[in-house]
Short mmCIF file of C-alpha atoms in Angstrom, two decimals:
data_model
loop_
_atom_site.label_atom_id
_atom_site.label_comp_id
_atom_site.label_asym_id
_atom_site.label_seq_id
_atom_site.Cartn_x
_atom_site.Cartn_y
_atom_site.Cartn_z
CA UNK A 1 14.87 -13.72 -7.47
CA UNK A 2 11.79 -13.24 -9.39
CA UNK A 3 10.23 -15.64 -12.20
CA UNK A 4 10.01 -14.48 -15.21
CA UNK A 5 7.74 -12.78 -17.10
CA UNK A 6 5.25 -13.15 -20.29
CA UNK A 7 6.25 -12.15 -23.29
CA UNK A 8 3.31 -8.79 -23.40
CA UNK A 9 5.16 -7.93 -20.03
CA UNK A 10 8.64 -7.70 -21.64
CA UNK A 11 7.41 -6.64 -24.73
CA UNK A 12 6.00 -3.64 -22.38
CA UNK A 13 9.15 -3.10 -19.33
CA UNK A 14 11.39 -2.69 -22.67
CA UNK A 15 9.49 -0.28 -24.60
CA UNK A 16 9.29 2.27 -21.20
CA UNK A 17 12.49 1.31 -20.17
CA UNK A 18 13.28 2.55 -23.93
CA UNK A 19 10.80 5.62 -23.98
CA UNK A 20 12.78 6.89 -20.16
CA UNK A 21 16.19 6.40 -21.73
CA UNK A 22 15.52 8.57 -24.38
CA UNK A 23 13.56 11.10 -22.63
CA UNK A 24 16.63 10.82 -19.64
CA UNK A 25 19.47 11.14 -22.87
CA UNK A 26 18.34 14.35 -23.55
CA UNK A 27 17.18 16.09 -20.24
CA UNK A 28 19.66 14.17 -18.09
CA UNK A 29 20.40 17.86 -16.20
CA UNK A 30 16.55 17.07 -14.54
CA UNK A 31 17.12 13.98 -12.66
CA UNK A 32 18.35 10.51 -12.47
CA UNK A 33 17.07 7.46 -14.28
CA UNK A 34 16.77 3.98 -13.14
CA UNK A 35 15.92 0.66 -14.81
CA UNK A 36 13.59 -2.11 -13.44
CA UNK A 37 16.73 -4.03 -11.33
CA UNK A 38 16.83 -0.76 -9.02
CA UNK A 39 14.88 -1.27 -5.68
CA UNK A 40 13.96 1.53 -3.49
CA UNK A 41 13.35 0.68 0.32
CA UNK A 42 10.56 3.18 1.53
CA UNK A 43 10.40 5.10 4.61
CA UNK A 44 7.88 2.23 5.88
CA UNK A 45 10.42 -0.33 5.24
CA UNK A 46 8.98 -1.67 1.67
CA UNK A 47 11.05 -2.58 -1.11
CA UNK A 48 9.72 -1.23 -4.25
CA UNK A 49 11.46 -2.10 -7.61
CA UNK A 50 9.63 -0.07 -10.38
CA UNK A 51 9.92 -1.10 -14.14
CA UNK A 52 11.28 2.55 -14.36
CA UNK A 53 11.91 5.34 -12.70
CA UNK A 54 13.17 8.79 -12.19
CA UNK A 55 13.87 11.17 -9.55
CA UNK A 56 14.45 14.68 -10.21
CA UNK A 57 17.78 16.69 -9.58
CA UNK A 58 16.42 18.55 -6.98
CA UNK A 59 14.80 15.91 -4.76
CA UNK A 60 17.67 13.69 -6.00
CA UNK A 61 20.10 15.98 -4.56
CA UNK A 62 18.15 16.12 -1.45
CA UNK A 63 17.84 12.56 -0.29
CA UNK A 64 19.18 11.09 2.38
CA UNK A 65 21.13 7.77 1.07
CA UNK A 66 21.92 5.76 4.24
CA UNK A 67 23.68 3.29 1.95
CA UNK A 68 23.92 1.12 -0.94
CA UNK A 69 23.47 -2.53 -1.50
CA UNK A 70 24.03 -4.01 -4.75
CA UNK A 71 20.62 -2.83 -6.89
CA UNK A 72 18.94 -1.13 -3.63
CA UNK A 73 19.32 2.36 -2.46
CA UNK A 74 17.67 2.94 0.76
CA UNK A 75 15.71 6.80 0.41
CA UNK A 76 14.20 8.51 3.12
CA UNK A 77 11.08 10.85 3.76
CA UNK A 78 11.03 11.83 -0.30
CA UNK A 79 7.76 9.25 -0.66
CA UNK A 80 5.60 10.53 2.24
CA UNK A 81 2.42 10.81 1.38
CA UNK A 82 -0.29 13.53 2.40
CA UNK A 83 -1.56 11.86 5.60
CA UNK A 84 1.94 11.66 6.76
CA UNK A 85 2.58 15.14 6.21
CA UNK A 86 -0.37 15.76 7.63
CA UNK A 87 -0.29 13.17 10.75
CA UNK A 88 3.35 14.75 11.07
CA UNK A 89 2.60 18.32 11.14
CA UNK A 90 -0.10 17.76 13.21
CA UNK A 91 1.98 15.68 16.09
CA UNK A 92 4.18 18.80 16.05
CA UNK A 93 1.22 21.79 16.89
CA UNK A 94 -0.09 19.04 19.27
CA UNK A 95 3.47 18.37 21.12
CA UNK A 96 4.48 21.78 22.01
CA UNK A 97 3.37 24.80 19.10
CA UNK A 98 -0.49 25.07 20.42
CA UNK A 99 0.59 26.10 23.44
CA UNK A 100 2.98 28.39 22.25
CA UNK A 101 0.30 29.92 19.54
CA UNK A 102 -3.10 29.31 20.05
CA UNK A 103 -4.30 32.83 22.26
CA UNK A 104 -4.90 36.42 21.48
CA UNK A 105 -4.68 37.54 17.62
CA UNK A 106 -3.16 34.50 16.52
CA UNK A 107 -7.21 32.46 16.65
CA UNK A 108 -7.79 32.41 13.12
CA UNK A 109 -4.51 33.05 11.49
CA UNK A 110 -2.90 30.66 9.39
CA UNK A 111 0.00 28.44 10.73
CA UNK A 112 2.34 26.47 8.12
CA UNK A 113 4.56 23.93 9.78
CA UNK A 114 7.38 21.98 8.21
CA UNK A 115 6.56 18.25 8.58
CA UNK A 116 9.98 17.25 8.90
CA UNK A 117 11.63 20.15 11.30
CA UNK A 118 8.74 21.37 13.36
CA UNK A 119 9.92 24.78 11.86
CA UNK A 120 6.46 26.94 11.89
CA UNK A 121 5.21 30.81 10.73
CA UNK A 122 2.08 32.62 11.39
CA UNK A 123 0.03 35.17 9.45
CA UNK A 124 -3.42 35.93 7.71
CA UNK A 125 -2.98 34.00 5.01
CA UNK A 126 0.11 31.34 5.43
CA UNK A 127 1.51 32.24 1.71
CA UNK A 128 4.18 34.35 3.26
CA UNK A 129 5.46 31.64 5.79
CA UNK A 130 5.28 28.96 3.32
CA UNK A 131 7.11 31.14 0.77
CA UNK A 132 9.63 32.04 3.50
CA UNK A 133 10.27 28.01 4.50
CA UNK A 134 9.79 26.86 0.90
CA UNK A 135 13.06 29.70 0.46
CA UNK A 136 15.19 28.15 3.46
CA UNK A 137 14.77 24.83 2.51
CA UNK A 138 13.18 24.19 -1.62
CA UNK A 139 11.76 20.26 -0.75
CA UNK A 140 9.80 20.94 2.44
CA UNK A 141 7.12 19.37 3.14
CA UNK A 142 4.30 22.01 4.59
CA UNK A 143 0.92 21.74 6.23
CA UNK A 144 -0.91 24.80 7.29
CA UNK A 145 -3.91 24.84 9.66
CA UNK A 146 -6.39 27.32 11.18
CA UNK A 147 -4.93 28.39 14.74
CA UNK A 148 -8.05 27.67 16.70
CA UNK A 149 -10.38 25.95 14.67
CA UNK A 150 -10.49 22.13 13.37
CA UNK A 151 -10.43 23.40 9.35
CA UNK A 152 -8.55 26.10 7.51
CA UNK A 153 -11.44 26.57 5.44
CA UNK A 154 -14.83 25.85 4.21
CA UNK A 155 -16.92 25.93 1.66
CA UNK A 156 -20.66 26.11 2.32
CA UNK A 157 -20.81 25.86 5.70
CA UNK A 158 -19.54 27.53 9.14
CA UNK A 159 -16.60 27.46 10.96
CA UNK A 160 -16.36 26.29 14.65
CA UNK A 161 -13.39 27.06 17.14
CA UNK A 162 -12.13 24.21 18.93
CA UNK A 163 -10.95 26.39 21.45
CA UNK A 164 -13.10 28.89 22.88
#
């Protein structure tokens, strides 16, 4: 249990808890609404408790509620941030895609991999695979790289392979 707060903090939690209610009351098709006694246990095994909060339909719809407790609902994956999609992705090319990939015509092509599944697509530009995965499955989480080289692209200044 928590102390209380000052009066300006009340004053404030109750005017946005107000301002999302009324917003929620008439778009409440978008998403789901909570109030400040709602705590969220991240992937990393924080407990968050906003003052408010809201969580589309779609994502809403898609996350994976391991179970309740009173006020807490445990949500996975849905607050990754870039570097984990990132760190993700990358564990996946590094564990078993590179080998599959990097030779031949694919140096240079783009390579989109779903952070979650390990599900990947090649070509020129990656805007057809990650239209293709982004169709299978609306929330994934994508990262696309360079096959062969260290950046996808760059501004200014030259790219080098990393595998010659």
């Amino acid at each position: 249990m928590n102390p209380p707060t000052g009066w300006e903090t009340g004053r404030r939690n109750r005017s946005l808890t107000g301002q999302l209610d009324r917003w929620y009351e008439e778009n409440e098709d978008l998403g789901e609404a909570f109030d400040s006694s709602t705590g969220f246990i991240l992937p990393n095994g924080a407990t968050r408790s906003p003052d408010a909060s809201w969580v589309s339909r779609e994502r809403w719809q898609n996350i994976i509620i391991e179970k309740h407790k009173v006020g807490v609902i445990i949500m996975q994956a849905i607050f990754w941030s870039v570097e984990e999609v990132a760190h993700r992705a990358k564990q996946f090319y590094e564990n078993g895609i590179r080998q599959q990939v990097e030779y031949g015509d694919n140096i240079g092509k783009m390579i989109v991999i779903d952070s979650e599944t390990g599900e990947y697509g090649i070509d020129k530009t990656g805007v057809e695979t990650a239209l293709r995965l982004k169709q299978k499955k609306p929330n994934a989480r994508l990262f696309t790289m360079r096959i062969g080289y260290d950046v996808a692209v760059s501004f200014g200044g030259a790219i080098e392979r990393t595998v010659k």
